[in-house]
Short mmCIF file of C-alpha atoms in Angstrom, two decimals:
data_model
loop_
_atom_site.label_atom_id
_atom_site.label_comp_id
_atom_site.label_asym_id
_atom_site.label_seq_id
_atom_site.Cartn_x
_atom_site.Cartn_y
_atom_site.Cartn_z
CA MET K 1 -4.74 112.66 89.76
CA ILE K 2 -7.22 115.16 91.23
CA ILE K 3 -9.08 117.69 89.09
CA PRO K 4 -7.60 121.04 90.22
CA ASP K 5 -10.83 122.71 91.32
CA ARG K 6 -11.79 119.64 93.36
CA LEU K 7 -8.70 119.58 95.59
CA LYS K 8 -10.70 120.98 98.49
CA ASP K 9 -12.91 117.87 98.39
CA LEU K 10 -10.01 115.59 99.27
CA GLN K 11 -10.65 116.09 102.98
CA ASN K 12 -14.06 114.41 102.54
CA ALA K 13 -13.05 111.69 100.08
CA GLN K 14 -12.96 108.06 101.19
CA PHE K 15 -10.58 105.78 99.26
CA VAL K 16 -10.74 102.01 99.79
CA LEU K 17 -8.14 99.65 98.28
CA HIS K 18 -9.70 96.36 97.13
CA ASP K 19 -6.81 94.51 95.51
CA ILE K 20 -3.16 94.91 94.50
CA LEU K 21 -1.36 92.81 91.93
CA GLN K 22 2.29 92.79 90.83
CA ILE K 23 3.01 92.13 87.16
CA ASP K 24 6.73 91.52 86.88
CA ALA K 25 8.79 91.88 83.70
CA PHE K 26 6.36 90.59 81.08
CA GLU K 27 7.57 90.84 77.49
CA ARG K 28 4.45 90.25 75.40
CA ASN K 29 0.84 91.46 75.50
CA TYR K 30 -1.13 91.91 78.72
CA PHE K 31 -4.92 92.28 78.64
CA TYR K 32 -7.06 93.60 81.48
CA GLN K 33 -10.70 94.50 82.03
CA SER K 34 -11.47 96.42 85.21
CA LYS K 35 -14.60 95.93 87.25
CA ALA K 36 -16.77 98.51 89.00
CA GLU K 37 -13.76 100.11 90.69
CA PHE K 38 -11.06 102.54 89.66
CA THR K 39 -7.64 101.16 88.72
CA LEU K 40 -4.27 102.71 89.50
CA LEU K 41 -1.30 101.50 87.44
CA PHE K 42 2.26 102.26 88.54
CA PHE K 43 4.94 101.34 85.98
CA HIS K 44 8.32 101.15 87.71
CA SER K 45 10.48 99.74 84.88
CA GLY K 46 10.40 99.06 81.15
CA LYS K 47 8.78 100.68 78.12
CA GLY K 48 5.84 99.87 75.87
CA ASP K 49 2.42 100.92 74.57
CA MET K 50 -1.03 100.79 76.11
CA MET K 51 -4.32 100.77 74.23
CA VAL K 52 -7.37 101.99 76.17
CA GLU K 53 -10.85 100.98 74.96
CA GLU K 54 -9.25 99.84 71.66
CA LYS K 55 -8.94 103.41 70.44
CA THR K 56 -6.58 105.50 72.59
CA ASN K 57 -2.93 104.54 72.19
CA MET K 58 -0.56 105.69 74.95
CA GLN K 59 3.17 105.31 75.35
CA VAL K 60 4.15 103.57 78.58
CA ASP K 61 7.27 104.70 80.42
CA GLU K 62 8.80 103.85 83.78
CA ASN K 63 8.06 105.81 86.97
CA HIS K 64 4.64 106.91 85.72
CA VAL K 65 1.16 106.30 87.10
CA ILE K 66 -2.24 106.44 85.47
CA PHE K 67 -5.79 106.19 86.83
CA LEU K 68 -8.36 104.23 84.80
CA PRO K 69 -12.13 104.58 85.23
CA PRO K 70 -14.38 101.62 86.10
CA PHE K 71 -15.10 99.03 83.37
CA SER K 72 -11.98 99.93 81.37
CA HIS K 73 -10.56 97.63 78.69
CA ILE K 74 -6.79 97.90 78.21
CA SER K 75 -4.05 96.02 76.40
CA ILE K 76 -0.37 96.60 77.15
CA LYS K 77 2.53 95.63 74.91
CA ALA K 78 6.15 95.78 76.08
CA ASP K 79 8.89 97.12 73.80
CA PRO K 80 11.41 94.47 72.70
CA GLY K 81 14.27 94.39 75.15
CA HIS K 82 12.41 96.54 77.73
CA PRO K 83 10.14 94.16 79.71
CA LEU K 84 7.53 96.00 81.74
CA SER K 85 7.04 95.66 85.47
CA PHE K 86 4.12 97.36 87.16
CA TYR K 87 1.62 97.27 90.00
CA MET K 88 -2.13 97.27 89.49
CA MET K 89 -4.38 98.54 92.30
CA SER K 90 -8.18 98.51 92.21
CA PHE K 91 -9.97 100.87 94.55
CA SER K 92 -13.22 102.71 95.13
CA VAL K 93 -13.75 106.35 96.07
CA THR K 94 -16.69 108.06 97.68
CA VAL K 95 -17.14 111.83 97.88
CA PRO K 96 -20.34 113.08 99.54
CA GLN K 97 -20.86 115.87 97.00
CA ASP K 98 -20.53 113.41 94.12
CA VAL K 99 -22.94 110.96 95.64
CA ALA K 100 -25.53 113.68 95.91
CA ALA K 101 -24.85 115.08 92.45
CA TYR K 102 -24.34 111.99 90.35
CA GLY K 103 -25.59 108.88 92.04
CA GLU K 104 -24.00 105.48 91.75
CA LYS K 105 -25.29 104.66 88.26
CA GLN K 106 -24.19 107.83 86.51
CA GLY K 107 -20.47 107.10 86.32
CA SER K 108 -17.36 107.87 88.29
CA PRO K 109 -16.94 110.64 90.84
CA SER K 110 -15.58 113.74 89.15
CA ILE K 111 -12.75 114.10 91.68
CA ILE K 112 -10.56 111.54 89.85
CA GLN K 113 -8.76 112.55 86.66
CA THR K 114 -8.47 109.39 84.54
CA ASN K 115 -6.56 108.29 81.42
CA LYS K 116 -3.76 110.80 81.97
CA TRP K 117 -0.11 109.94 82.69
CA ILE K 118 1.40 111.37 85.87
CA PRO K 119 5.23 111.30 86.19
CA LEU K 120 6.67 110.50 89.61
CA TYR K 121 10.09 111.79 90.61
CA ASN K 122 10.43 110.61 94.22
CA THR K 123 9.74 106.94 93.48
CA ILE K 124 11.72 105.51 96.40
CA GLU K 125 8.99 106.39 98.91
CA VAL K 126 6.27 105.26 96.49
CA LYS K 127 7.90 101.84 96.12
CA ARG K 128 8.30 101.56 99.90
CA LEU K 129 4.56 102.13 100.41
CA ILE K 130 3.68 99.61 97.71
CA ASP K 131 6.01 97.04 99.30
CA GLN K 132 4.17 97.58 102.58
CA MET K 133 0.82 97.03 100.87
CA MET K 134 2.08 93.84 99.22
CA LYS K 135 3.20 92.51 102.61
CA GLU K 136 -0.27 93.09 104.05
CA HIS K 137 -2.03 91.72 100.97
CA SER K 138 -2.23 88.07 101.98
CA SER K 139 -3.75 88.73 105.39
CA SER K 140 -7.51 88.97 105.89
CA HIS K 141 -7.21 90.28 109.44
CA PHE K 142 -9.11 93.55 109.84
CA LEU K 143 -6.08 95.34 111.33
CA SER K 144 -3.91 94.33 108.38
CA LEU K 145 -6.59 95.49 105.93
CA TRP K 146 -6.85 98.79 107.78
CA ARG K 147 -3.08 99.28 107.73
CA ARG K 148 -2.95 98.38 104.02
CA ASN K 149 -5.56 101.05 103.31
CA ILE K 150 -3.60 103.60 105.35
CA HIS K 151 -0.55 102.90 103.15
CA PHE K 152 -2.76 103.33 100.06
CA GLN K 153 -4.09 106.67 101.35
CA ASP K 154 -0.47 107.75 101.90
CA LEU K 155 0.40 106.68 98.35
CA LEU K 156 -2.47 108.73 96.90
CA TYR K 157 -1.45 111.70 99.04
CA ARG K 158 2.09 111.57 97.66
CA ILE K 159 0.85 111.31 94.07
CA ALA K 160 -1.51 114.26 94.62
CA THR K 161 1.23 116.28 96.32
CA GLU K 162 3.71 115.70 93.50
CA THR K 163 1.04 116.59 90.95
CA HIS K 164 0.26 119.81 92.80
CA ILE K 165 3.94 120.75 93.16
CA ASN K 166 4.67 119.96 89.49
CA THR K 167 1.77 122.18 88.41
CA GLU K 168 2.95 125.11 90.54
CA HIS K 169 6.66 124.71 89.74
CA SER K 170 6.62 123.38 86.19
CA GLY K 171 9.83 125.22 85.30
CA MET K 172 11.88 123.53 88.04
CA LYS K 173 11.65 120.14 86.32
CA GLU K 174 13.62 121.47 83.34
CA VAL K 175 16.23 122.98 85.66
CA ILE K 176 16.77 119.67 87.49
CA GLU K 177 17.00 117.83 84.16
CA ALA K 178 19.74 120.29 83.18
CA VAL K 179 21.54 119.60 86.48
CA LYS K 180 21.36 115.84 85.81
CA SER K 181 22.75 116.29 82.31
CA TYR K 182 25.61 118.39 83.69
CA LEU K 183 26.47 115.77 86.31
CA ASP K 184 26.26 112.98 83.73
CA GLN K 185 28.79 114.79 81.56
CA TYR K 186 31.15 116.31 84.15
CA HIS K 187 30.94 113.93 87.13
CA MET K 188 34.68 113.23 86.88
CA GLU K 189 35.56 116.83 87.74
CA PRO K 190 35.99 117.97 91.37
CA THR K 191 32.99 120.03 92.44
CA SER K 192 30.61 120.69 95.33
CA MET K 193 26.84 120.81 95.72
CA LYS K 194 27.12 124.52 96.57
CA LEU K 195 28.89 125.29 93.27
CA ILE K 196 26.37 123.24 91.25
CA ALA K 197 23.39 124.93 92.92
CA SER K 198 24.90 128.35 92.27
CA ARG K 199 25.63 127.46 88.63
CA PHE K 200 21.97 126.71 87.97
CA GLY K 201 20.48 129.46 90.11
CA ILE K 202 19.00 127.20 92.79
CA SER K 203 18.96 128.05 96.48
CA THR K 204 21.76 126.10 98.18
CA THR K 205 19.47 125.57 101.16
CA ASN K 206 16.75 123.88 99.10
CA PHE K 207 18.89 122.28 96.36
CA SER K 208 19.11 118.81 97.90
CA THR K 209 15.38 118.69 98.74
CA ILE K 210 14.30 119.84 95.27
CA PHE K 211 16.69 117.48 93.46
CA LYS K 212 15.53 114.51 95.55
CA ARG K 213 11.89 115.35 94.86
CA TYR K 214 12.43 114.98 91.13
CA VAL K 215 15.17 112.35 90.95
CA GLY K 216 14.50 110.25 94.05
CA VAL K 217 17.96 110.61 95.63
CA PRO K 218 19.97 113.62 96.88
CA PRO K 219 22.39 115.18 94.35
CA ASN K 220 25.51 114.04 96.23
CA HIS K 221 24.28 110.42 96.13
CA TYR K 222 23.52 110.73 92.41
CA LEU K 223 27.01 112.12 91.76
CA THR K 224 28.68 109.39 93.85
CA ASP K 225 26.82 106.68 91.97
CA LEU K 226 27.98 108.09 88.62
CA ARG K 227 31.57 108.22 89.84
CA MET K 228 31.50 104.67 91.20
CA GLN K 229 30.06 103.27 87.99
CA ARG K 230 32.88 104.95 86.07
CA ALA K 231 35.44 103.70 88.61
CA LYS K 232 34.27 100.10 88.10
CA GLU K 233 34.90 100.46 84.38
CA LEU K 234 38.40 101.86 84.94
CA LEU K 235 39.31 99.17 87.48
CA SER K 236 39.32 96.64 84.66
CA SER K 237 42.52 98.30 83.41
CA ASP K 238 46.01 98.32 84.95
CA GLU K 239 45.84 101.99 85.89
CA ALA K 240 47.31 103.07 89.24
CA LEU K 241 44.76 103.77 91.96
CA ASP K 242 45.75 107.43 92.53
CA SER K 243 45.45 108.18 88.81
CA LEU K 244 42.13 106.37 88.62
CA ALA K 245 40.80 108.31 91.65
CA ARG K 246 41.58 111.64 89.96
CA LYS K 247 39.77 110.53 86.80
CA VAL K 248 36.53 110.09 88.75
CA GLY K 249 36.75 113.37 90.68
CA TYR K 250 38.70 112.40 93.82
CA LYS K 251 41.95 114.18 94.68
CA ASP K 252 42.70 111.86 97.61
CA PRO K 253 43.05 108.14 96.63
CA PHE K 254 42.50 107.06 100.26
CA TYR K 255 39.21 108.92 100.44
CA PHE K 256 38.27 107.37 97.10
CA SER K 257 39.03 103.88 98.45
CA ARG K 258 36.87 104.47 101.53
CA SER K 259 34.02 105.83 99.41
CA PHE K 260 34.29 102.92 96.98
CA LYS K 261 34.14 100.30 99.76
CA LYS K 262 31.17 102.05 101.38
CA HIS K 263 29.30 102.23 98.06
CA VAL K 264 30.24 98.87 96.48
CA GLY K 265 30.94 96.75 99.56
CA VAL K 266 34.57 95.80 98.83
CA PRO K 267 37.80 97.82 98.45
CA PRO K 268 38.76 98.78 94.88
CA THR K 269 41.81 96.47 94.95
CA LEU K 270 39.64 93.43 95.78
CA PHE K 271 37.06 94.51 93.20
CA MET K 272 39.79 94.60 90.56
CA LYS K 273 41.04 91.12 91.51
CA CYS K 274 37.49 89.73 91.45
CA ARG K 275 37.06 91.02 87.90
CA ARG K 276 40.24 89.18 86.90
CA SER K 277 39.58 85.94 88.80
CA LYS K 278 39.95 82.77 86.72
CA ARG K 279 39.91 80.11 89.46
CA ILE K 280 37.03 80.60 91.89
CA MET K 281 36.44 78.27 94.83
CA THR K 282 33.12 78.17 96.71
CA THR K 283 32.53 77.07 100.31
CA PHE K 284 28.73 77.08 100.05
CA HIS K 285 26.89 74.70 97.73
CA HIS K 286 24.28 77.13 96.43
CA MET K 287 26.95 79.69 95.59
CA ASN K 288 27.61 77.38 92.63
CA ASP K 289 24.07 78.13 91.41
CA TYR K 290 24.87 81.84 91.35
CA LEU K 291 28.09 81.29 89.41
CA LEU K 292 26.42 79.00 86.87
CA ALA K 293 23.67 81.59 86.36
CA LEU K 294 26.50 84.01 85.48
CA GLY K 295 28.03 81.59 82.99
CA LEU K 296 30.87 80.55 85.31
CA ALA K 297 31.82 77.10 86.60
CA PRO K 298 33.70 77.10 89.92
CA PHE K 299 37.29 75.87 89.86
CA ALA K 300 36.75 74.07 93.19
CA THR K 301 34.04 73.58 95.81
CA VAL K 302 33.37 71.74 99.05
CA PRO K 303 31.61 68.35 99.01
CA TYR K 304 27.84 68.00 99.34
CA MET K 305 27.19 65.31 101.96
CA GLY K 306 23.45 64.67 101.47
CA ASN K 307 22.17 61.11 100.87
CA ASP K 308 21.30 62.07 97.29
CA GLN K 309 24.80 63.38 96.48
CA VAL K 310 26.38 62.44 93.15
CA MET K 311 30.17 62.24 93.40
CA GLY K 312 30.09 64.81 96.22
CA ARG K 313 27.90 67.20 94.27
CA LEU K 314 24.27 68.31 94.41
CA PRO K 315 22.46 65.91 92.06
CA TYR K 316 20.99 68.58 89.78
CA LEU K 317 24.43 70.22 89.43
CA ALA K 318 26.57 67.08 89.14
CA HIS K 319 26.83 67.19 85.34
CA LYS K 320 27.57 70.93 85.21
CA LEU K 321 30.23 70.61 87.91
CA ARG K 322 31.91 67.48 86.58
CA GLU K 323 35.17 69.42 85.98
CA THR K 324 35.03 71.18 89.36
CA LYS K 325 37.51 69.94 91.96
CA ILE K 326 36.06 68.72 95.26
CA ILE K 327 38.15 69.91 98.22
CA ALA K 328 37.14 68.18 101.42
CA ASP K 329 39.89 69.35 103.78
CA TYR K 330 42.82 71.67 104.28
CA GLN K 331 45.35 69.04 103.17
CA LEU K 332 43.87 68.93 99.68
CA MET K 333 43.99 72.71 99.61
CA MET K 334 47.70 72.63 100.35
CA GLU K 335 48.25 70.06 97.60
CA LEU K 336 46.60 72.42 95.15
CA GLN K 337 48.79 75.24 96.37
CA SER K 338 51.96 73.22 95.90
CA ALA K 339 50.82 72.31 92.40
CA LYS K 340 50.31 76.04 91.68
CA GLU K 341 46.58 75.49 91.27
CA GLN K 342 45.55 77.59 94.23
CA PRO K 343 42.22 79.42 93.71
CA ASP K 344 42.63 83.15 93.22
CA LEU K 345 39.24 83.91 94.82
CA VAL K 346 37.22 82.06 97.48
CA LEU K 347 33.50 82.81 97.70
CA GLY K 348 31.60 81.84 100.80
CA ALA K 349 28.17 82.68 102.18
CA ASN K 350 27.16 83.63 105.70
CA GLU K 351 29.06 81.25 108.04
CA SER K 352 30.38 78.76 105.45
CA MET K 353 33.93 80.16 105.58
CA LYS K 354 34.31 79.23 109.26
CA THR K 355 33.70 75.53 108.60
CA PHE K 356 36.80 75.17 106.41
CA LYS K 357 40.06 75.08 108.36
CA GLY K 358 42.86 77.24 106.99
CA ILE K 359 40.69 79.10 104.46
CA GLU K 360 41.70 82.42 106.04
CA GLN K 361 45.28 81.82 104.87
CA LEU K 362 44.32 82.16 101.24
CA PRO K 363 45.00 85.61 99.78
CA GLN K 364 41.52 86.58 98.59
CA ASN K 365 38.38 85.58 100.53
CA LEU K 366 34.98 87.13 99.99
CA ASN K 367 32.04 86.30 102.21
CA ILE K 368 28.68 86.95 100.53
CA ILE K 369 25.78 87.78 102.84
CA LEU K 370 22.67 86.05 101.46
CA GLU K 371 19.99 88.70 101.80
CA ASP K 372 16.28 87.99 101.46
CA ASN K 373 16.38 89.43 97.95
CA TRP K 374 18.24 86.80 95.88
CA ARG K 375 18.07 89.09 92.82
CA ALA K 376 20.17 91.66 94.66
CA VAL K 377 22.72 88.96 95.53
CA LEU K 378 22.85 87.84 91.90
CA THR K 379 23.20 91.35 90.45
CA ASP K 380 25.76 92.43 93.07
CA LEU K 381 27.85 89.31 92.43
CA ALA K 382 27.53 89.85 88.68
CA ASP K 383 28.73 93.43 89.09
CA LEU K 384 31.69 92.23 91.15
CA LEU K 385 32.71 89.59 88.59
CA GLY K 386 31.96 91.67 85.51
CA ARG K 387 29.06 89.44 84.43
CA THR K 388 26.11 91.85 84.48
CA LYS K 389 25.08 90.87 80.97
CA TYR K 390 24.74 87.23 82.03
CA ALA K 391 22.68 88.19 85.10
CA ASN K 392 20.29 90.26 82.99
CA THR K 393 19.89 87.41 80.50
CA TRP K 394 19.15 84.93 83.29
CA LEU K 395 16.66 87.27 84.96
CA ASP K 396 14.89 87.95 81.65
CA HIS K 397 14.52 84.20 81.12
CA PHE K 398 13.23 83.79 84.68
CA HIS K 399 10.68 86.57 84.25
CA THR K 400 9.45 84.99 81.02
CA LYS K 401 8.92 81.69 82.83
CA VAL K 402 7.08 83.46 85.64
CA GLN K 403 4.73 85.17 83.21
CA GLN K 404 4.04 81.90 81.41
CA ALA K 405 3.21 80.26 84.74
CA ARG K 406 1.00 83.19 85.75
CA ARG K 407 -0.99 82.91 82.52
CA ILE K 408 -1.51 79.19 83.09
CA LEU K 409 -2.69 79.87 86.64
CA LEU K 410 -4.98 82.64 85.44
CA LYS K 411 -6.64 80.30 82.94
CA SER K 412 -7.05 77.61 85.59
CA ASN K 413 -8.94 80.09 87.79
CA ARG K 414 -7.26 78.58 90.87
CA GLN K 415 -5.17 81.53 92.09
CA ARG K 416 -7.14 81.76 95.34
CA GLU K 417 -6.50 78.16 96.35
CA THR K 418 -4.01 78.08 99.21
CA ILE K 419 -0.50 76.64 98.84
CA MET K 420 1.73 75.62 101.73
CA SER K 421 5.46 74.86 101.74
CA LEU K 422 6.37 72.41 104.53
CA VAL K 423 9.97 71.44 105.31
CA VAL K 424 10.71 68.42 107.52
CA THR K 425 14.06 68.62 109.34
CA ASP K 426 15.68 66.34 111.92
CA ASP K 427 13.78 67.98 114.76
CA GLU K 428 11.33 70.53 113.31
CA LEU K 429 8.34 71.03 111.03
CA ARG K 430 8.71 74.37 109.25
CA ILE K 431 6.07 76.26 107.26
CA TYR K 432 7.66 78.83 104.95
CA GLY K 433 6.26 82.29 104.27
CA GLY K 434 6.97 84.56 101.32
CA ARG K 435 10.07 86.31 102.59
CA ARG K 436 12.65 84.21 100.77
CA GLN K 437 13.49 80.91 99.06
CA PHE K 438 10.71 78.68 97.68
CA GLY K 439 8.00 80.63 99.50
CA GLU K 440 8.98 83.80 97.66
CA VAL K 441 8.55 82.07 94.30
CA LEU K 442 5.13 80.70 95.25
CA TYR K 443 3.62 83.78 96.82
CA ARG K 444 5.44 86.81 95.45
CA GLU K 445 6.46 85.68 91.97
CA LEU K 446 3.48 83.51 91.04
CA GLY K 447 0.96 85.40 93.15
CA LEU K 448 -0.36 82.25 94.84
CA SER K 449 -2.06 82.41 98.23
CA PRO K 450 -0.38 81.15 101.41
CA PRO K 451 -2.46 79.51 104.12
CA LYS K 452 -4.35 81.86 106.38
CA GLY K 453 -2.00 83.27 108.99
CA ILE K 454 1.23 82.80 106.98
CA GLY K 455 2.58 86.21 105.92
CA LEU K 456 4.47 87.34 102.84
CA ASP K 457 7.12 88.94 105.04
CA GLU K 458 7.64 85.81 107.13
CA HIS K 459 10.65 83.51 106.63
CA TYR K 460 9.35 80.37 108.32
CA ARG K 461 7.64 79.28 111.50
CA VAL K 462 8.13 76.09 113.49
CA VAL K 463 4.88 74.19 114.09
CA GLU K 464 3.70 71.02 115.77
CA LEU K 465 1.92 68.17 114.03
CA ALA K 466 -1.40 69.22 115.56
CA ASP K 467 -1.00 72.72 114.02
CA LEU K 468 -1.18 71.47 110.43
CA LEU K 469 -4.98 71.20 110.47
CA HIS K 470 -5.16 74.87 111.46
CA TYR K 471 -3.57 75.87 108.12
CA ASP K 472 -5.19 73.05 106.07
CA PRO K 473 -4.00 74.13 102.57
CA ASP K 474 -5.51 73.16 99.22
CA HIS K 475 -2.04 72.17 97.95
CA LEU K 476 1.02 71.09 99.91
CA PHE K 477 4.71 71.04 98.94
CA VAL K 478 6.82 68.85 101.23
CA SER K 479 10.61 68.71 101.27
CA SER K 480 13.23 66.99 103.42
CA ASN K 481 16.98 66.39 103.39
CA ASN K 482 16.51 62.76 102.33
CA SER K 483 18.38 61.37 105.35
CA SER K 484 17.25 58.00 106.70
CA PHE K 485 16.19 59.58 109.99
CA VAL K 486 14.07 62.28 108.33
CA LEU K 487 12.55 59.83 105.85
CA ASP K 488 11.45 57.66 108.77
CA ARG K 489 10.04 60.75 110.46
CA LEU K 490 8.20 61.65 107.27
CA LYS K 491 6.74 58.15 107.11
CA VAL K 492 5.36 58.51 110.64
CA LEU K 493 3.97 61.92 109.69
CA LYS K 494 2.12 60.51 106.68
CA ASN K 495 0.48 57.83 108.81
CA SER K 496 -0.77 60.29 111.40
CA ARG K 497 -4.43 61.19 111.79
CA GLU K 498 -3.65 64.88 111.37
CA TRP K 499 -1.90 64.30 108.04
CA ILE K 500 -4.66 62.08 106.63
CA SER K 501 -7.24 64.73 107.57
CA LEU K 502 -5.55 67.49 105.55
CA LYS K 503 -7.50 68.77 102.57
CA ALA K 504 -4.44 68.54 100.29
CA VAL K 505 -3.89 64.90 101.23
CA ARG K 506 -7.55 63.98 100.67
CA ASN K 507 -7.47 65.69 97.24
CA ASP K 508 -4.18 64.06 96.20
CA SER K 509 -2.51 67.49 96.02
CA VAL K 510 0.73 66.79 97.89
CA TYR K 511 4.04 67.31 96.05
CA GLU K 512 7.33 65.98 97.42
CA GLN K 513 10.65 67.71 96.72
CA GLN K 514 14.27 67.45 97.77
CA SER K 515 15.53 69.94 100.36
CA TRP K 516 17.71 71.83 97.89
CA ILE K 517 14.65 73.09 95.99
CA ASN K 518 14.25 75.43 98.96
CA GLY K 519 17.80 76.75 98.65
CA HIS K 520 18.62 80.45 98.46
CA ALA K 521 19.80 80.47 94.85
CA PRO K 522 18.74 81.49 91.31
CA ARG K 523 18.27 77.92 90.12
CA GLY K 524 15.90 75.14 91.05
CA ARG K 525 14.60 71.81 89.90
CA ARG K 526 11.72 72.07 87.44
CA ARG K 527 9.97 68.78 88.09
CA ASN K 528 8.19 67.66 91.21
CA ARG K 529 7.48 64.10 92.25
CA ARG K 530 3.89 63.59 93.31
CA SER K 531 3.15 61.60 96.43
#
């Protein structure tokens, strides 16, 4: 990053971040022309090739960064089957000595080393800093901009520090790679970090710190992850638990069970039964979306009671769930049990289990906590059910759609127009931020701009009718639960002076949706009805 003999000038350098953009899992060509600032690219997944100025061809690999000089022309092509995801940050740098020596028109300050790949080993902290910058990105408040720039300075410091350490200790990288290879091959054998450090001639005191610097996690965490991945594979067989524990390096099967539950989230016995489940019942409507994304149709589910229901099912899922049994009460559950059609796994979400009387009497219940990151929920559920391949296929398709939409938005030159997601409930008006659900798709996936004051890390805020003019978006998505009461409330809203005064309403840029489009799930309706 920094030319070695200019390191002393870092104390006088001023770095200012101007913009940050996330490019997520694109699979074709990506073209970019930088402006009068430097560009920092951080590739965190995928593989491909990058052409700089149509003459220098570079191989792109994950967990690498590169600095590009101002006015650079680049094209990036992802390898088939390895979609690239990366962050692009434009920034300026001022160094007093450079200003005096070169002047603004004579090119870039000599402190920055450009067009050279820099590998990063401790990427966890790097990704945390970038996440913080992305959260601050939508705000124009001076304190948020200041904090974003502090995170960027910290990011540059960590890149410079790793570069400096790698230069001084170039031989240690090969040693840690040898340790990784050893653990990959012999992770099933009982061992200790002290023995491994001694085997490779590394100080036992510094082993964990050095390993984490290059790999991103401590060696004991790396070893545990290898063992758990192997244990998941073996749990698909009929092998006894004590024998299986020994095969992945654990002498004590009880300690293995505790470690497995801590690492995976469920005991190994339940994990094994989930992998073998044939009849899955859900007690939360959008859990059906997750199963369908994994190529599974639920055996049974609870009824959807909305006004737009189709035979007790969400309208956009009615056809796909036509063979799924609808269980409205405990009596029907008992009838299934007597007919030997009892589900062998019940999946709920958050508090949905508590609403179904007698569900706790079934042998296998699993309550899924819907985190903000729906991808993590999908991949964790896929891992539990042995459907990782289906999850990856669905996510690849989703990423392709996102990139297509981004290209359309880029051509329209309307990315800076503000978009607001408004949900009308029985007693509230909610404006959604970018933390989860539909807001995440709008602001994080598509890179659209929320109204001023609505943050990317915000779930939703409750507002009054008079507050709408304060946000005054260019485009407005409105959803409700389609009940008669809410539809009447929406009608009153549309006739109000505040509503009629909104920019989106005046420009005919209001889009109505059903409430389930805002559900926490990996599926959604593709068409919107314009008001």
